[in-house]
Amino acid sequence: MTTCKTSGYGGHPMHVHIHRRRPATMSAFLRTAGFTIESETLFDPDARVPVAVVIARAGQSQ
C-alpha cells in the first residue's frame, strides 16, 4: 500500500510517499541490499495493520 502525505505535524507542507510493507519483506529487501539486520520488533502483531521497527546497519556487523 502506498500513499502520498502532503502535510506533516502542525500542518507543515511536505511531499512524502509512504509505503507499507510487512516487516519480513522489508528485512529481506535490506539484506539483499547488503544491510545487516540488528533488530526487528513487532508491535501488536494481531492488529489489522501491525507496526514494526527494523534496525539495520550498512555492511557487516562486528
C-alpha positions as protocol buffer text, in pm:
chain_id: "A"
residue {
  index: 1
  type: MET
  ca { x: 0 y: 0 z: 0 }
}
residue {
  index: 2
  type: THR
  ca { x: 141 y: 341 z: -97 }
}
residue {
  index: 3
  type: THR
  ca { x: 7 y: 683 z: -4 }
}
residue {
  index: 4
  type: CYS
  ca { x: 136 y: 1037 z: -53 }
}
residue {
  index: 5
  type: LYS
  ca { x: 140 y: 1259 z: 254 }
}
residue {
  index: 6
  type: THR
  ca { x: 128 y: 1633 z: 185 }
}
residue {
  index: 7
  type: SER
  ca { x: 116 y: 1782 z: 535 }
}
residue {
  index: 8
  type: GLY
  ca { x: 306 y: 1696 z: 850 }
}
residue {
  index: 9
  type: TYR
  ca { x: 260 y: 1766 z: 1218 }
}
residue {
  index: 10
  type: GLY
  ca { x: 130 y: 2118 z: 1273 }
}
residue {
  index: 11
  type: GLY
  ca { x: 18 y: 2142 z: 910 }
}
residue {
  index: 12
  type: HIS
  ca { x: 370 y: 2185 z: 771 }
}
residue {
  index: 13
  type: PRO
  ca { x: 378 y: 2117 z: 396 }
}
residue {
  index: 14
  type: MET
  ca { x: 569 y: 1814 z: 272 }
}
residue {
  index: 15
  type: HIS
  ca { x: 560 y: 1561 z: -10 }
}
residue {
  index: 16
  type: VAL
  ca { x: 645 y: 1212 z: 116 }
}
residue {
  index: 17
  type: HIS
  ca { x: 546 y: 874 z: -25 }
}
residue {
  index: 18
  type: ILE
  ca { x: 454 y: 628 z: 250 }
}
residue {
  index: 19
  type: HIS
  ca { x: 500 y: 258 z: 166 }
}
residue {
  index: 20
  type: ARG
  ca { x: 351 y: -3 z: 400 }
}
residue {
  index: 21
  type: ARG
  ca { x: 530 y: -334 z: 379 }
}
residue {
  index: 22
  type: ARG
  ca { x: 543 y: -640 z: 600 }
}
residue {
  index: 23
  type: PRO
  ca { x: 848 y: -641 z: 832 }
}
residue {
  index: 24
  type: ALA
  ca { x: 983 y: -967 z: 687 }
}
residue {
  index: 25
  type: THR
  ca { x: 959 y: -823 z: 334 }
}
residue {
  index: 26
  type: MET
  ca { x: 1141 y: -505 z: 436 }
}
residue {
  index: 27
  type: SER
  ca { x: 1413 y: -704 z: 615 }
}
residue {
  index: 28
  type: ALA
  ca { x: 1460 y: -919 z: 303 }
}
residue {
  index: 29
  type: PHE
  ca { x: 1496 y: -603 z: 88 }
}
residue {
  index: 30
  type: LEU
  ca { x: 1756 y: -466 z: 331 }
}
residue {
  index: 31
  type: ARG
  ca { x: 1956 y: -793 z: 342 }
}
residue {
  index: 32
  type: THR
  ca { x: 1954 y: -813 z: -38 }
}
residue {
  index: 33
  type: ALA
  ca { x: 2089 y: -456 z: -48 }
}
residue {
  index: 34
  type: GLY
  ca { x: 2380 y: -556 z: 178 }
}
residue {
  index: 35
  type: PHE
  ca { x: 2249 y: -440 z: 515 }
}
residue {
  index: 36
  type: THR
  ca { x: 2279 y: -641 z: 837 }
}
residue {
  index: 37
  type: ILE
  ca { x: 1959 y: -661 z: 1041 }
}
residue {
  index: 38
  type: GLU
  ca { x: 2034 y: -567 z: 1401 }
}
residue {
  index: 39
  type: SER
  ca { x: 1679 y: -582 z: 1538 }
}
residue {
  index: 40
  type: GLU
  ca { x: 1319 y: -650 z: 1432 }
}
residue {
  index: 41
  type: THR
  ca { x: 1044 y: -553 z: 1675 }
}
residue {
  index: 42
  type: LEU
  ca { x: 678 y: -618 z: 1600 }
}
residue {
  index: 43
  type: PHE
  ca { x: 410 y: -429 z: 1797 }
}
residue {
  index: 44
  type: ASP
  ca { x: 54 y: -567 z: 1817 }
}
residue {
  index: 45
  type: PRO
  ca { x: 101 y: -847 z: 1559 }
}
residue {
  index: 46
  type: ASP
  ca { x: -274 y: -925 z: 1558 }
}
residue {
  index: 47
  type: ALA
  ca { x: -373 y: -573 z: 1451 }
}
residue {
  index: 48
  type: ARG
  ca { x: -518 y: -516 z: 1104 }
}
residue {
  index: 49
  type: VAL
  ca { x: -204 y: -315 z: 1021 }
}
residue {
  index: 50
  type: PRO
  ca { x: 75 y: -425 z: 1255 }
}
residue {
  index: 51
  type: VAL
  ca { x: 352 y: -178 z: 1337 }
}
residue {
  index: 52
  type: ALA
  ca { x: 717 y: -279 z: 1328 }
}
residue {
  index: 53
  type: VAL
  ca { x: 1059 y: -127 z: 1369 }
}
residue {
  index: 54
  type: VAL
  ca { x: 1351 y: -272 z: 1173 }
}
residue {
  index: 55
  type: ILE
  ca { x: 1700 y: -151 z: 1261 }
}
residue {
  index: 56
  type: ALA
  ca { x: 1967 y: -227 z: 1002 }
}
residue {
  index: 57
  type: ARG
  ca { x: 2333 y: -140 z: 960 }
}
residue {
  index: 58
  type: ALA
  ca { x: 2524 y: -94 z: 636 }
}
residue {
  index: 59
  type: GLY
  ca { x: 2795 y: -355 z: 591 }
}
residue {
  index: 60
  type: GLN
  ca { x: 2875 y: -649 z: 816 }
}
residue {
  index: 61
  type: SER
  ca { x: 2805 y: -642 z: 1190 }
}
residue {
  index: 62
  type: GLN
  ca { x: 3106 y: -682 z: 1418 }
}
